[in-house]
Backbone as a ProteinNet text record, in pm:
[ID]
protein_1_A
[PRIMARY]
MKGARGSWIVAAAAALALGLGAAPAPAARRLAEVTMRAPATNGFKFDLGLEAKPGTHPAFVSFGQERDDATQAAIYRVGHAGSFVNRRLDLDLGVLGSARARFVQSSRRRNVRRHGKRCSEVTVVHRGRFVGRIDVAGENGFAAVHRSRIRGSVKSYRVRGCRAGHRRTPAPVGLPASAGVSRRPLRDPSRRYAAIESCGSGLDTWFGAYRGPLGTEYGATYSTRRGGIRAVRLVFSLGSRSSFRVAPGGRRATISPDSRFFAGTGRYAAARLTGDLTASFPGAPDTALTPARAKLGGSGPVPCYPFSGD
[TERTIARY]
-1219.6	-1121	-1171.9	-1231.7	-1315.2	-1438.3	-1453.4	-1590.6	-1566.4	-1513.5	-1421.1	-1395.6	-1334.8	-1289.6	-1358.5	-1427.7	-1500.8	-1381.3	-1378.1	-1236.8	-1214.8	-1100	-1061.2	-990.5	-1064	-960.1	-825.1	-754.6	-637.6	-637.2	-703.7	-720.9	-731.1	-812	-782	-733.2	-620.8	-507.8	-397.1	-420.4	-265.5	-220.2	-376.1	-358.6	-294.7	-427.7	-356.5	-219.1	-227.6	-33.8	2	45.8	111.1	146.7	27.5	10	-49.1	-141.2	-173.2	-303.4	-346.4	-471.6	-608.6	-723.7	-783.2	-820.2	-777.3	-793.4	-858.7	-951.8	-1059.2	-993.6	-1047.4	-962.4	-1045.4	-942.2	-939	-1066.3	-1101.5	-1267.6	-1124	-1225.9	-1255.8	-1047.9	-1032.2	-901.5	-884	-858.7	-879.5	-777.7	-825.1	-770.1	-747.2	-669.1	-685.1	-602.3	-724	-644.7	-669.7	-542.2	-475.1	-463.6	-535.1	-517	-524	-431.9	-447.2	-446.6	-469.1	-506.5	-438.6	-403.3	-345	-283	-323.2	-290.9	-83.8	-44.8	96.2	205	299.1	320.3	304.3	303.5	275.9	229.5	24	-64.9	-84.4	-11.2	1.3	-109.5	-206.2	-193.9	-217	-164	-39.8	-153.8	-157.4	-262.4	-130.4	-160.3	-58	-166.9	-119.4	-218.6	-204	-154.6	-110.6	-195.8	-143.4	-225.7	-165.3	-237.1	-219.3	-234.5	-133.5	-215.7	-97.4	-106	25.5	109.9	254.3	340	342.9	384.6	453.1	352.8	411.9	335.4	375.1	322.5	380.2	243.7	390.2	287.3	279.9	147.8	130.4	120.7	191	192.3	167.6	130.7	40.9	18	109.3	58.4	-26	-76.4	-132.2	-200.2	-261.9	-270.7	-368.7	-441.8	-567.6	-594.8	-614.6	-679.8	-733.7	-829.1	-864.7	-862.9	-714.1	-665.4	-542	-491.4	-358.4	-403.9	-388.2	-347.2	-184.6	-132.1	-24	-30.6	66.6	33.8	129.6	259.9	330.4	223.3	256.6	173.2	301.7	367.5	474.2	356.5	456.1	456.2	569.2	579.4	672.9	704.5	818.5	775.1	806.6	711.9	785.2	840.1	761.8	763	787.5	656.2	701	564.9	508.9	350	297.5	134.6	56.9	-26.3	87.2	2.5	-2.3	-79.5	-176.9	-177.2	-272.7	-281.7	-182	-12.7	66	143.1	177.5	200.3	331.5	440.1	622.3	634.7	691.4	696.6	802	912.7	1045.9	1000.5	1000.2	935.4	1060.7	1173.4	1353.2	1373.9	1379	1397.7	1235.6	1151.8	1028	991.9	1097.1	1074.9	1093.1	898.8	880.2	796.5	665.3	561.4	571.5	538.1	598	471.6	329.1	223.1	153.5	94.8	-41.2	-164	-196.5	-398.6	-465.6	-485.7	-636.9	-767.2	-860.5	-1017.4	-1091.9	-1182	-1264.9	-1430.4	-1444.3	-1584.6	-1518.4	-1632.9	-1655.1	-1755.1	-1754.3	-1908.2	-1906.1	-1977.4	-1962.7	-2050.9	-2065.4	-2181.1	-2174.4	-2292	-2304.5	-2331.1	-2284.9	-2420.8	-2356.1	-2492.2	-2573.8	-2578.6	-2579	-2519.8	-2590.8	-2755.4	-2789.4	-2762.7	-2838.5	-2750.5	-2653.7	-2540.3	-2401.4	-2281	-2318.3	-2237.6	-2219.2	-2165.8	-2139.5	-1998.9	-2011.5	-1934.4	-1916.8	-1807.4	-1802.7	-1695.2	-1739.3	-1636.3	-1647.9	-1595.2	-1562.2	-1478.7	-1532.7	-1446.3	-1360.4	-1269.4	-1248.8	-1199.4	-1259.5	-1217.2	-1122.6	-1004.3	-983.9	-869.5	-826.2	-612.7	-484.2	-398.5	-228.1	-196.7	-64	-39.3	91.2	188.9	285.4	396.8	511.6	595	528.9	568.8	506.2	625	716.4	767.8	808.5	660.9	700.1	738.5	795.8	888.8	835.3	815.2	809.2	950.5	1011.3	1187.9	1181.4	1325	1401.6	1297.9	1239.9	1136.3	1043.7	934	856.7	720.5	743.2	632.8	642	527.5	612	555.3	487.9	414.5	494.8	501.8	554.1	489.1	398.9	283	246.6	298.7	250.6	73.9	46.1	-66.5	-192.8	-229.1	-337.6	-463.6	-553.5	-663.2	-643.9	-750.9	-715.1	-848.3	-835.7	-869.6	-874.3	-892.8	-873.7	-947.8	-961.9	-1104.6	-1031.8	-1125.6	-1148.5	-1219.1	-1227.1	-1263.7	-1270.6	-1407.7	-1364.3	-1472.7	-1427.2	-1551.1	-1561.5	-1721.9	-1700.8	-1809.6	-1818.6	-1919.3	-1964.7	-1826.5	-1890	-1783.3	-1865.1	-1858.1	-1619.1	-1576.3	-1471.5	-1515.8	-1643	-1667.5	-1796.3	-1763.8	-1876.8	-1685.7	-1861.4	-1761.7	-1734.5	-1673.5	-1633.9	-1601.4	-1639.7	-1622.4	-1466.3	-1454.8	-1233.3	-1281.3	-1100.6	-1089.5	-1022.8	-1086.5	-997.7	-869.6	-765.7	-612.7	-575.4	-421.4	-413.6	-483.8	-448.7	-496.9	-578	-644.1	-790.4	-796.9	-933.1	-966.3	-905.8	-790.2	-734.4	-810.4	-743.5	-904.2	-916.2	-948.6	-1014.1	-894	-777.6	-644.2	-706.2	-727.2	-871.7	-726.3	-797.4	-647	-620.6	-702.7	-663.2	-752.8	-753.2	-796.5	-957.9	-1090.1	-1142.3	-1208.5	-1235.6	-1249	-1396.1	-1529.3	-1647.8	-1612.5	-1703	-1746.1	-1836.5	-1858.2	-1962.5	-1956	-1763.9	-1717.2	-1592.1	-1565.8	-1326.4	-1258.7	-1194.3	-1072.8	-1010.4	-923	-760.9	-686.6	-580.6	-559.3	-408.6	-288.4	-141.5	-180.1	-103.7	-66.8	16.4	200.4	293.4	368.1	452.5	510.5	730	689.8	900.4	974.1	1061	1147.1	1159.1	1178.1	1151.4	1012.1	944.5	810.7	752.5	827.9	858.7	764	725.5	709.5	581.3	473.3	340.8	305.3	247.2	246.3	103.9	-22.9	-40.4	-234	-236.8	-311.5	-397.3	-518.3	-611.4	-721	-721.1	-752.3	-904.5	-1019.8	-1145.6	-1190	-1320.1	-1394.8	-1339.5	-1317.6	-1248	-1026.2	-982	-886	-833.5	-662.8	-584.1	-559	-618.5	-555.7	-465.5	-306.3	-238.2	-210.6	-168.4	-89.4	45.3	92.7	163.4	181.7	264.2	258.9	491.9	496.5	644.7	616	695	699.9	819.5	917.7	1021.9	1036.1	1113.8	1152.5	1276.7	1303.6	1410.5	1409.7	1499.5	1554.9	1375.1	1344.8	1264.2	1117.5	1066.4	1007.3	967.8	855.9	760.1	683.3	675.7	699.9	610.3	503.1	393.5	351.8	431.3	425.3	304.1	212.9	124.3	85	132	47.8	-38.9	-145.6	-206.2	-272.5	-294	-273.8	-319.2	-427.6	-495.6	-361.4	-398.2	-450	-461.2	-420.8	-531.3	-493	-619.9	-638.8	-520.6	-509.7	-391.8	-219	-252.5	-149.6	-73.5	-190.3	-217.7	-261.1	-139	-122.9	-145.8	-204.1	-225.4	-185.2	-101.4	-103.9	-216.3	-237	-301.4	-282.5	-377.8	-407.6	-379.9	-333.3	-368.2	-238	-88.9	4.4	65.9	123.5	172.7	107.6	195.7	105	217.5	178.3	304.7	250.8	362.1	253.3	356.1	289.2	373.2	317.9	259.6	195.7	242.3	81.9	166.2	82.8	68.2	75.1	108.1	105.8	127.1	234.4	288.4	396.7	450.5	483.6	511.9	546.1	712.3	791.5	799.7	873.4	938.3	805	863.3	821.2	798	723.5	643	656.2	721.5	669.1	666.2	531.4	431.7	475	522.1	548.8	602.3	556.7	586.4	596.4	521.2	415.4	535.8	626.7	742.8	673.3	712.8	746.4	928.7	884.1	1034.2	1055.5	1100.9	1210	1202.1	1200.2	1294.6	1151.3	986.5	927.5	959.7	927.6	979.6	851	863.7	723	764.7	735	794.8	727.7	777.4	601.9	730.1	638.3	630.4	820.4	904.6	962	1069.3	1055.9	1115.6	1108.5	1203.9	1124.2	1211	1197.7	1218.3	1255	1155.7	1129.1	1148.6	1205	1255.2	1078.6	988.7	864.9	959.4	1066.2	1087.9	1251.7	1290.8	1205.7	1141.7	945.4	823.3	853.5	765.7	694.9	538.7	455.6	330.9	274.6	165.4	24.7	-59.4	-163.3	-209.2	-347.9	-441.9	-563.4	-610.1	-713.5	-685.7	-737.2	-822.4	-850.7	-842.4	-838.3	-807	-634	-602.2	-409.5	-376.9	-220.5	-140.3	-87.1	11.2	51	78.8	180.9	224.2	192.2	34.4	-68.8	-99.6	-16.3	-41.5	-207.4	-274	-421.8	-499.4	-440.6	-557.8	-649.6	-607.2	-714.6	-816	-799.1	-899	-1015.9
-946.4	-826.2	-774.3	-830.3	-822.5	-731.6	-730.7	-675.9	-580.9	-562	-443.3	-368	-331.8	-280.3	-230.7	-379.8	-318.5	-352.6	-355.1	-395.8	-250.7	-255.5	-115.7	-159.8	-105.8	-81.2	-71.5	-183.1	-168.4	-20	-68.4	77.6	209.5	248	360.6	456.9	308.8	255.8	291.7	246.8	263.4	409	456.6	581.4	680.8	699.4	748.2	808.4	635.5	652.8	703.4	613	661.7	844.1	941.8	1087.5	1050.1	957.1	920.8	1002.1	1101.4	1091.4	1022.1	961.4	900.7	1050.9	1017.1	1168.9	1197.8	1309.6	1195.6	1190.7	1150.6	1165.5	1199.5	1252.1	1420.2	1360.6	1436.7	1449.1	1317.5	1270.5	1144.4	1083.4	1046.3	1002.6	889.4	811.7	649.5	688.3	609.8	498	379.7	322.2	175.8	108	56.7	-49	-95.6	-259.1	-303.2	-366.3	-504.3	-569.8	-766.6	-767.9	-913.7	-980.3	-1061.4	-1109	-1219.7	-1317.3	-1450.6	-1461.1	-1615.2	-1637.5	-1626.5	-1622.6	-1594.9	-1718	-1684.5	-1806.9	-1765.2	-1860	-1789.2	-1741.2	-1816.1	-1750.6	-1613.4	-1526.4	-1365.4	-1391.6	-1311.4	-1248	-1143.3	-1134.7	-1061.4	-994.2	-880.4	-791.3	-771.6	-674.3	-636.3	-553.6	-354.5	-263.6	-208.3	-213.3	-60.6	34.6	138.3	238.5	300	249.6	278	375.2	448.9	598.1	704.2	734.3	865	861.1	878.8	923.9	840.1	843.7	757.5	630.4	525.2	393.4	338.4	394.6	328	251.1	135.6	9	-85.9	-79.3	-62.5	-268.8	-333.6	-439.8	-457.3	-533.6	-560.3	-702.1	-690.4	-849.7	-789.3	-928.7	-910.3	-1011	-1011.6	-1144.5	-1092.2	-1131.2	-1067.9	-1256.3	-1299.1	-1316.5	-1257	-1341.7	-1293.6	-1211.3	-1195.5	-1080.3	-1049.8	-1071.4	-961.4	-940.5	-810.1	-764.1	-770	-754.5	-754.1	-702.9	-646.6	-628	-543.9	-498.5	-422.9	-386.5	-247.2	-181.1	-136.4	-131.9	-100.1	4.7	85.6	213.6	168.3	195.8	154.7	257.9	334.6	412.5	427.8	433.3	354.7	274.4	173	-63.6	16.9	-1.6	-80.4	-71.3	-100.9	-135.1	-195.3	-138.1	-254.2	-194.5	-291.1	-235.5	-347.7	-282.2	-522.7	-554.8	-538.3	-687	-760.1	-644.5	-776.5	-680	-744.4	-634.7	-727.4	-584.5	-592.1	-513.5	-542.2	-449.2	-557.7	-393.5	-427	-325.3	-459.1	-415.5	-344	-383	-376.6	-464.7	-427.2	-546.5	-672.8	-584	-692.2	-823.6	-754.1	-883.8	-821.1	-888.4	-876.5	-935.6	-872.7	-921.9	-864.5	-1020.5	-1023.9	-1129.2	-1013.9	-1146.9	-1184.2	-1162.5	-1153.6	-1192.2	-1102.4	-1051.2	-1205.9	-1278.9	-1318.7	-1313	-1294.8	-1224.8	-1320.6	-1338.9	-1457.7	-1413.6	-1230	-1213.2	-1050.9	-1018.1	-832.4	-763.7	-687.2	-591.8	-404.4	-327.8	-259.8	-164.3	-34.5	62.2	196.1	212.4	355.3	475.2	561.7	660.9	749.6	807.9	949.7	1052.2	1200.9	1326.5	1418.4	1457.3	1468.4	1361.4	1438.6	1375.6	1319.3	1458.8	1424.2	1367.2	1417.3	1392.6	1234.7	1131.1	981.5	938.1	894.5	746.9	670.6	599.8	440.9	380.2	322.3	200	42.9	7.9	-143.7	-207.7	-348.1	-414	-547.7	-585.9	-766.7	-790.5	-945.4	-1067.6	-1130.9	-1190.2	-1300.4	-1334	-1382.6	-1388.3	-1337.1	-1346.1	-1330.8	-1476.4	-1471.8	-1610	-1561.9	-1598.5	-1588.7	-1629.5	-1515.3	-1532.2	-1450.4	-1425.6	-1345.9	-1408	-1352.1	-1367.1	-1244.4	-1237	-1055.8	-1136.4	-1075.7	-1080.5	-946.8	-987.7	-918	-885.5	-743.9	-784.2	-902.6	-892.5	-1021.1	-1154.2	-1160.9	-1266.1	-1337.9	-1198.4	-1298.8	-1337.1	-1327.3	-1381.5	-1406.6	-1442	-1457.1	-1471.5	-1526.6	-1532.3	-1543.6	-1707.5	-1748.9	-1787.5	-1712.5	-1809.9	-1751.5	-1877.8	-1891.1	-1844.9	-1817.9	-1751.3	-1713.1	-1613.5	-1571	-1464.1	-1517.6	-1449.7	-1287.6	-1226.8	-1033.6	-1006.7	-829.2	-809.7	-648.9	-634.1	-459.7	-367	-240.3	-123	-1.1	-5.2	143.3	214.3	337.2	417.6	587	551.8	714.1	801.1	956.3	1068.4	1128.6	1133	1162	1236.2	1403	1429.7	1575	1605	1665.4	1790.3	1893.4	2000.5	2037.3	2117.6	2111.4	2075.2	2151.7	2197.8	2072.7	1971.2	1858.1	1764	1726.6	1682.5	1540.5	1434	1364.9	1285.7	1158	1076.7	1034.1	1035.1	973.9	844.8	817.7	711.1	609.8	486.2	407.6	382.4	393.7	410.5	272.4	232.5	156.2	17.5	-43.6	-122.8	-206.8	-335.1	-404.1	-363.5	-399.2	-443.8	-595.7	-570.3	-679	-809.3	-907.7	-991.6	-945.4	-856.2	-802.4	-773.3	-668	-642.9	-526.7	-485.4	-427.1	-246.4	-208.6	3.7	-8.7	35.3	86	47.1	-11.4	-19.1	145.2	115.4	222.1	214.8	350.9	312.9	373.9	339.7	388.8	531.1	588.2	726.6	810	733.4	704.7	684.5	661.7	632.6	686.7	700	681.2	627.9	648.5	509.7	502.9	477.5	548.2	514.4	620.5	611.7	639.7	588.3	687.7	650.8	777.4	774	837.9	811.2	889.6	855.5	940.7	954.9	892.4	863.8	862.5	941.9	999.4	1109.5	1123.5	1102.9	1099.9	1099	1075.7	1063.4	930.3	818.3	731	638.9	647.8	548.5	620.8	488	573.2	400.6	450.2	384.5	376.1	306.9	335.7	191.1	247.3	202.9	219.4	180.8	184.3	97.8	119.8	6.3	30.3	-101.7	-86.9	-167.9	-204.4	-336.8	-432.7	-497.6	-558	-629.2	-530.1	-520.6	-413.6	-447.2	-306.1	-332.2	-265.3	-304.7	-218.9	-223.4	-197.6	-183.5	-58.1	-83.7	74.8	-7.3	53.5	20.6	184.1	122.3	191.2	137.8	162.7	224.8	351.5	374.6	427.1	397.4	409.7	462.8	560.5	539.8	463.9	441.1	360.1	276.6	354.5	322	320.6	413.6	412.1	315.6	266.8	220.9	294.4	350.5	379.2	260.8	203.2	62.7	163.3	146.2	161.8	9.3	-33.4	-203.5	-173.9	-242.7	-188.4	-348.8	-353.1	-449.1	-444.9	-443.6	-443.2	-581.4	-551.8	-674.5	-640.8	-738.4	-722.5	-804.2	-708.9	-809.3	-760.2	-768.2	-760	-621.1	-634.5	-442	-428.3	-508.7	-536.6	-463.3	-484.1	-420.4	-268.1	-201.1	-26.1	-16.8	26.7	140.1	299.6	330.5	504.7	520.5	559.8	635.9	711.3	770.6	851.8	983.9	1059.7	1156	1179.5	1102	1061.8	1118.5	1137.1	1185.7	1141.1	1013.8	862.9	771.4	722.6	484.9	453.9	344.2	217.5	159.7	129.6	4	-103.9	-279.1	-398.5	-466.8	-469	-552.7	-661.7	-736.6	-904.8	-962.4	-875	-960.4	-908.7	-991.8	-1071.9	-908.9	-859.2	-818.5	-756.2	-712.2	-654.6	-663.3	-590.9	-648.3	-516.1	-521.1	-426.1	-354.5	-252.4	-149.4	-66.4	72.3	230	237	423.1	451	627.2	629.3	740.8	904.4	1038.8	1095.1	1210.8	1362	1453.9	1494.3	1456.3	1430.8	1366.6	1251.9	1168.3	1056.7	901.8	820	722.9	682.2	622.4	416.6	397.5	248.9	198.2	90.7	-74.1	-72.4	-34.5	-43.4	-145.5	-132.5	-246.3	-250.8	-314	-367.1	-458.4	-564.3	-676.1	-650.3	-545.3	-586.3	-682.9	-676.8	-752.8	-732.5	-779.5	-791	-668	-609.4	-521.7	-497.7	-677.9	-749.1	-681.4	-630.2	-578.4	-368	-362.7	-183.1	-97.2	-38.7	73	144.2	143	275.6	325.9	335.5	424.1	459.6	615.7	671.9	791.1	810.3	900.8	1002	1113	1210.2	1175.2	1200.6	1112.5	1244	1157.2	1196.1	1139.5	1154.6	1059.2	1152.7	1016.9	1062.5	1180.2	1259.4	1359.1	1279.2	1388	1327.7	1313.3	1180.6	1250.8	1203.8	1126.4	1064.5	1206.2	1131.9	1190.5	1196	1319.5	1301.9	1269.6	1129.2	1046.5	921.3	985.5	831.3	809	779.6	719.8	718.9	682	722.5	771.2	933.9	970.9	1091.6	1088.4	1196.9	1073.9	910.8	823.4	837.1
1207	1175.4	1061.5	988	854.7	873.6	962.6	1007.1	1079.2	1094.6	1227.3	1114.7	980	942.2	773.3	698	497.8	469.1	353.2	298.5	180.6	92.2	37.7	-153.2	-238.7	-402.5	-343.1	-525.1	-456.5	-563.8	-626.7	-763.5	-724.5	-622.5	-534.2	-502.9	-379.6	-246.5	-298.3	-456.9	-508.5	-579.7	-643.2	-673.8	-582.4	-417.2	-370.1	-369.4	-250.3	-189.2	-280	-436.7	-537	-636.8	-534.2	-605.5	-744.4	-735.1	-858.4	-922.6	-952.7	-925.6	-1071.4	-1079.6	-1140.5	-1281.1	-1405.9	-1456.3	-1579.8	-1646	-1753.4	-1878.8	-1946	-2127.9	-2181.6	-2267.4	-2360	-2494.8	-2492.1	-2584.7	-2699.8	-2788.8	-2830	-2880.9	-2748.9	-2712.1	-2642	-2703.6	-2647.6	-2534	-2367.8	-2323.9	-2277	-2229.8	-2220.9	-2069.3	-2013.6	-1869.5	-1926.8	-1888.5	-1904.7	-1740.2	-1648.2	-1549.1	-1620.1	-1497.2	-1446.6	-1288.6	-1273	-1118	-1115.9	-1021.7	-1037.9	-873.6	-821.8	-730.7	-692.2	-581.7	-604.3	-485.4	-473.6	-380.5	-214.3	-125.9	64.6	60.3	-17.4	20.8	33.2	-83.5	-134.7	-297.1	-296	-417.9	-466.2	-643	-750	-788.8	-825.2	-916.4	-1014.6	-1185.7	-1222.2	-1258	-1328.2	-1360.4	-1439.3	-1632.1	-1679	-1752.9	-1718.8	-1802.8	-1940.5	-2014.3	-2132.1	-2192.9	-2267.6	-2285.2	-2302	-2421.1	-2462.9	-2460.2	-2380.9	-2345.6	-2234	-2114.8	-1981.7	-1976.4	-1926.6	-1930.8	-1808.9	-1718.9	-1520.2	-1482.7	-1465.8	-1401.3	-1240.1	-1257.1	-1087.1	-1049.8	-919.8	-889	-729.1	-709.1	-582.7	-521	-430.3	-339.4	-214.5	-202.9	-65	-20.6	139.3	156	251.9	336.9	432.5	480.1	682.1	720.1	789.7	917	975.9	1090.2	1169	1192.8	1167	1083.5	1028.1	877.6	800.5	683.7	654	566.9	455.6	356.1	305.3	178.8	84	-27.5	-92.4	-243.5	-259.5	-373.7	-469.5	-600.6	-630.9	-752.5	-794.6	-887.8	-970	-1076.8	-1193.8	-1273.1	-1251.2	-1400.1	-1585.2	-1648.5	-1782.3	-1751	-1737.8	-1732.9	-1897.9	-1978.2	-2072.3	-2172.7	-2282.1	-2332.8	-2403.3	-2409.2	-2442.4	-2626.9	-2692.4	-2850	-2948.4	-2999.2	-3093.1	-2965.5	-2820.2	-2810.4	-2725.7	-2735.8	-2676.1	-2618.6	-2461.4	-2341.3	-2333.6	-2299.9	-2251.1	-2175	-2075.9	-1931.8	-1877.3	-1886.3	-1835.6	-1653.5	-1504.8	-1386.4	-1343.1	-1377	-1266.7	-1155.4	-1017.7	-1008	-934.3	-964.5	-967	-1084.8	-1195.8	-1321.6	-1412.7	-1452.2	-1646.5	-1636.1	-1779.6	-1863.4	-1920.1	-2027.6	-2125.4	-2300.8	-2287.8	-2330.9	-2415.3	-2495.5	-2610.1	-2534.2	-2539.4	-2483.7	-2560.4	-2545.9	-2598.6	-2579.6	-2628.2	-2588.4	-2544.4	-2490.4	-2402.6	-2483	-2470.4	-2408.9	-2446.4	-2515.7	-2464	-2468	-2422.6	-2345.6	-2389.7	-2493.6	-2451.7	-2429.2	-2350.5	-2357.6	-2309.6	-2390.9	-2412.4	-2254.4	-2288.6	-2190.7	-2256.6	-2301.7	-2348.4	-2294.1	-2307.7	-2288.3	-2392.3	-2432.7	-2509.9	-2641.9	-2818.5	-2926.5	-2950.3	-2926.4	-3051.4	-2881.5	-2748.5	-2606	-2607	-2587	-2601.5	-2550.9	-2386.8	-2358.8	-2382	-2407.6	-2472.3	-2401.1	-2312.2	-2242.3	-2281.3	-2314.2	-2407.8	-2291.8	-2243.5	-2184	-2284.9	-2248.3	-2316	-2217.9	-2175.1	-2135.7	-2139.9	-2150.1	-2182.7	-2089.2	-2145.9	-2084.5	-2170	-2073.1	-2154.7	-2134.3	-2261.6	-2306.9	-2331.5	-2273.4	-2260.8	-2165.9	-2049.1	-1992.8	-1895	-1757.8	-1640.9	-1510.4	-1513	-1409	-1323.3	-1143.8	-1116	-960.7	-899.4	-757.8	-653.6	-489.5	-431	-402.5	-306.5	-295.1	-140.2	-201	-159.5	-151.2	-219.4	-262.5	-202.4	-67.5	-45.6	-111.7	-225.6	-257.2	-451	-509.1	-635.4	-753.9	-848.9	-943.3	-1083.5	-1097.7	-1204.4	-1339.9	-1416.2	-1545.2	-1676.8	-1714.9	-1917.6	-1913.2	-1786.1	-1870.7	-1739.8	-1732	-1638.8	-1742.3	-1641.6	-1656.2	-1645.3	-1726	-1693.1	-1781.9	-1795.7	-1910.5	-1963	-2016.1	-2121.6	-2125.4	-2078.9	-2103.9	-2092	-2244.7	-2334.8	-2269.2	-2297.7	-2256.6	-2359.8	-2405.8	-2471.6	-2530.1	-2523	-2561.8	-2639.1	-2725.8	-2853.2	-2845.6	-2941.9	-2981.6	-2860.8	-2751.1	-2604.1	-2604.6	-2623.6	-2527	-2448.6	-2481.9	-2388.3	-2298.1	-2233.2	-2102.1	-2037.8	-2064.5	-2021.4	-1960.8	-1904.5	-1746.8	-1751.1	-1719.4	-1845.8	-1743.9	-1730.2	-1636.5	-1598.2	-1473.4	-1521.4	-1532	-1629.9	-1625.6	-1547	-1492.3	-1381.5	-1416.1	-1296.8	-1329.3	-1209.1	-1256.2	-1209.1	-1144.2	-1026.4	-1028.8	-1050.1	-1007.4	-1026.8	-880.7	-821	-712.4	-674.9	-508.8	-497.5	-379	-361.7	-316.2	-138.8	-119.2	-7.3	103.1	46.2	115	258.8	387.6	390.8	439.4	434.6	408.2	575.3	724.2	773.5	861	1056.4	1086.6	1126.2	1166.1	1178.8	1309.8	1357.8	1513.4	1495.2	1583.1	1601.6	1603	1534.4	1609.7	1665.8	1779.5	1889.2	2003.5	1968.7	2105.5	2106.3	2249.6	2202.3	2302	2199.8	2234.6	2283.4	2344.3	2355	2242.6	2151.7	2063.1	2008.5	1942.7	1887	1775.4	1711.4	1562.6	1525.7	1485.4	1523.3	1308.2	1282	1209.8	1208.6	1096.9	1121.9	1123.6	1102.9	1143.5	970.9	840.7	703.3	654.7	776	644.9	663.4	615.8	563.3	647.2	743.8	826.4	867.9	925.6	1026.5	1093.3	1227.1	1279.2	1418.3	1412.7	1451.6	1525.8	1675.6	1792.5	1802.4	1842.1	1841.9	1963.6	2065.3	2163.5	2132.9	2078.5	2150.7	2271.9	2238.4	2348.3	2222.4	2184.5	2155	2226.8	2160.6	2171.7	2089.4	2078	1997.9	1883.3	1795.6	1609.6	1624.3	1565.3	1472.6	1371.5	1317.7	1146	1102	1088	970.7	817.1	807.8	672.3	662.2	477.8	492.6	337.4	291	190.6	140.4	11.1	-25.1	-205.6	-208.5	-363.6	-465.1	-474.3	-508.1	-702.1	-756.9	-876.1	-945.2	-993.6	-1011.8	-987.1	-877.9	-839.3	-714.9	-668.1	-585	-522.5	-321.7	-317.4	-170.8	-139.5	-9.4	80.8	188.3	273.9	339.2	390.3	543.1	529.5	704.8	785	875.1	880.9	1022.3	1116.1	1251.4	1326.9	1445.1	1497.3	1605	1748.1	1840.4	1967.8	2049.4	2203.8	2322.9	2377.2	2485.8	2523.3	2602.3	2622.6	2786.7	2700.6	2598.7	2519.3	2465.5	2512.5	2537.9	2661.1	2705.8	2851.5	2811.7	2904.5	2911.4	3041.9	3071.7	3206.4	3246.7	3440.3	3479.7	3420.6	3407.3	3344.5	3123.9	3119.1	2987.8	2895.9	2952.5	2878.9	2832.8	2874.3	2887.6	2870.9	2717.4	2703	2679.1	2740.5	2611.4	2591.6	2458.6	2325.8	2368.3	2370.7	2357.6	2271.3	2108.2	2023.2	2022.6	2121.3	2112.5	1964.1	1925.2	1756.3	1647.6	1509.2	1430.8	1330.1	1307.3	1245.3	1327.6	1419.9	1485.9	1655.9	1695.1	1779.5	1869.3	1999.2	2085.1	2158.8	2221.8	2313.2	2224	2284.9	2201	2365.7	2382.2	2507	2396	2526.7	2433.8	2531.5	2531.2	2640.2	2525.9	2541.4	2483.3	2307.5	2291.2	2132.3	2103.8	2181.9	2086.9	2143.4	2017.3	2077.8	2032.9	2172.3	2160.7	2227.1	2232.4	2218.9	2111.6	2150.5	2027.4	1965	1927.1	1787.9	1695.9	1601.8	1547.1	1387.5	1303.3	1194.5	1129.5	1085.7	986.5	853.3	759.5	634.7	509.3	470.9	389.9	197.2	219.5	189.5	262.2	313.9	486.1	596.5	676.6	754.8	885.4	978.3	1133.1	1038	1018.5	982.6	1094.9	1148.3	1279.6	1317.6	1356.7	1418.1	1465.5	1543.4	1666.7	1609.4	1719.5	1731.8	1649.9	1654.4	1599.3	1631	1589.2	1636.7	1608.8	1735.4	1786.7	1794.1	1805	1862.1	1946.5	2047.3	2177.6	2158.4	2089.1	2077.8	1981.3	1987.6	1867.3	1755.9	1637.7	1546.2	1399.5	1298.6	1228.3	1164	1051	1083	1062.5	1123.4	1079.8	942.8	893.9	731.5	672.8	770.3	661.3	655.9	642.3	626.8	491.9	497.3	246.6	248.7	283.3	275.5	312.6	370.8	409	308.5	216.1	140.9	60.9	166.2	66.8	202.5
[MASK]
++++++++++++++++++++++++++++++++++++++++++++++++++++++++++++++++++++++++++++++++++++++++++++++++++++++++++++++++++++++++++++++++++++++++++++++++++++++++++++++++++++++++++++++++++++++++++++++++++++++++++++++++++++++++++++++++++++++++++++++++++++++++++++++++++++++++++++++++++++++++++++++++++++++++++++++++++++++

């Protein structure tokens, strides 16, 4: 399944899914990005990122897991989570936990890009470890990390001597690259395959099914906003071709996923998906995907797909 879809970078995915775009740093103002990564329980991998800039300090947390035929992940944005000052990290992540540690540097790399005699962009990457206490868990404890030492980095970016109209390189935002969590099934544009996409009534769920030569790829996302935390959960898995059946005439279809994370049956007719189709997301099992408005075939993702702009 990895070969069919490729991998994505959680930094970009989180920024798009959570409504954040990379913003250029103002001239002569330093912008720092703090990141760390470690194994978590139950086979998941943990990432944490903090954009330390003047004003708000949102933190990004993700737990992800990928196998040959299935992917699951949960990405969280916690607003006003805390700070990183004098190499000390102090985060209150609400129901997800907390992270309080100091950064111990082991190496430093400085890169300067010049644009003319005066204008320059300076990027400095400090690598090392965070020493203290990091206690973070996904919803309902599906995965957790409890560590006193985690490898990480601190990246700073600064523009010097440039005119106001200088097109600055965007500063990185959010999480570091995850360990291979895939974004969504990808169809071969040179062929026409049967496909269904749907949106839940509140636009909080997206579901997609794509029948290709090797089987049917199923994917779903579920997003919420609660207690200052925006969460996007996703699952993808591979089922058989026979689990997606389209009636003669192409106006009706039946989906009975025989793959991980999915259960029940969905029936498509008249731009609606009905039935008892559910998905088991990290921290949110047995989430209903029906009833939902849907489309059979067509091009481009439906509006509720959180990564449609990527």
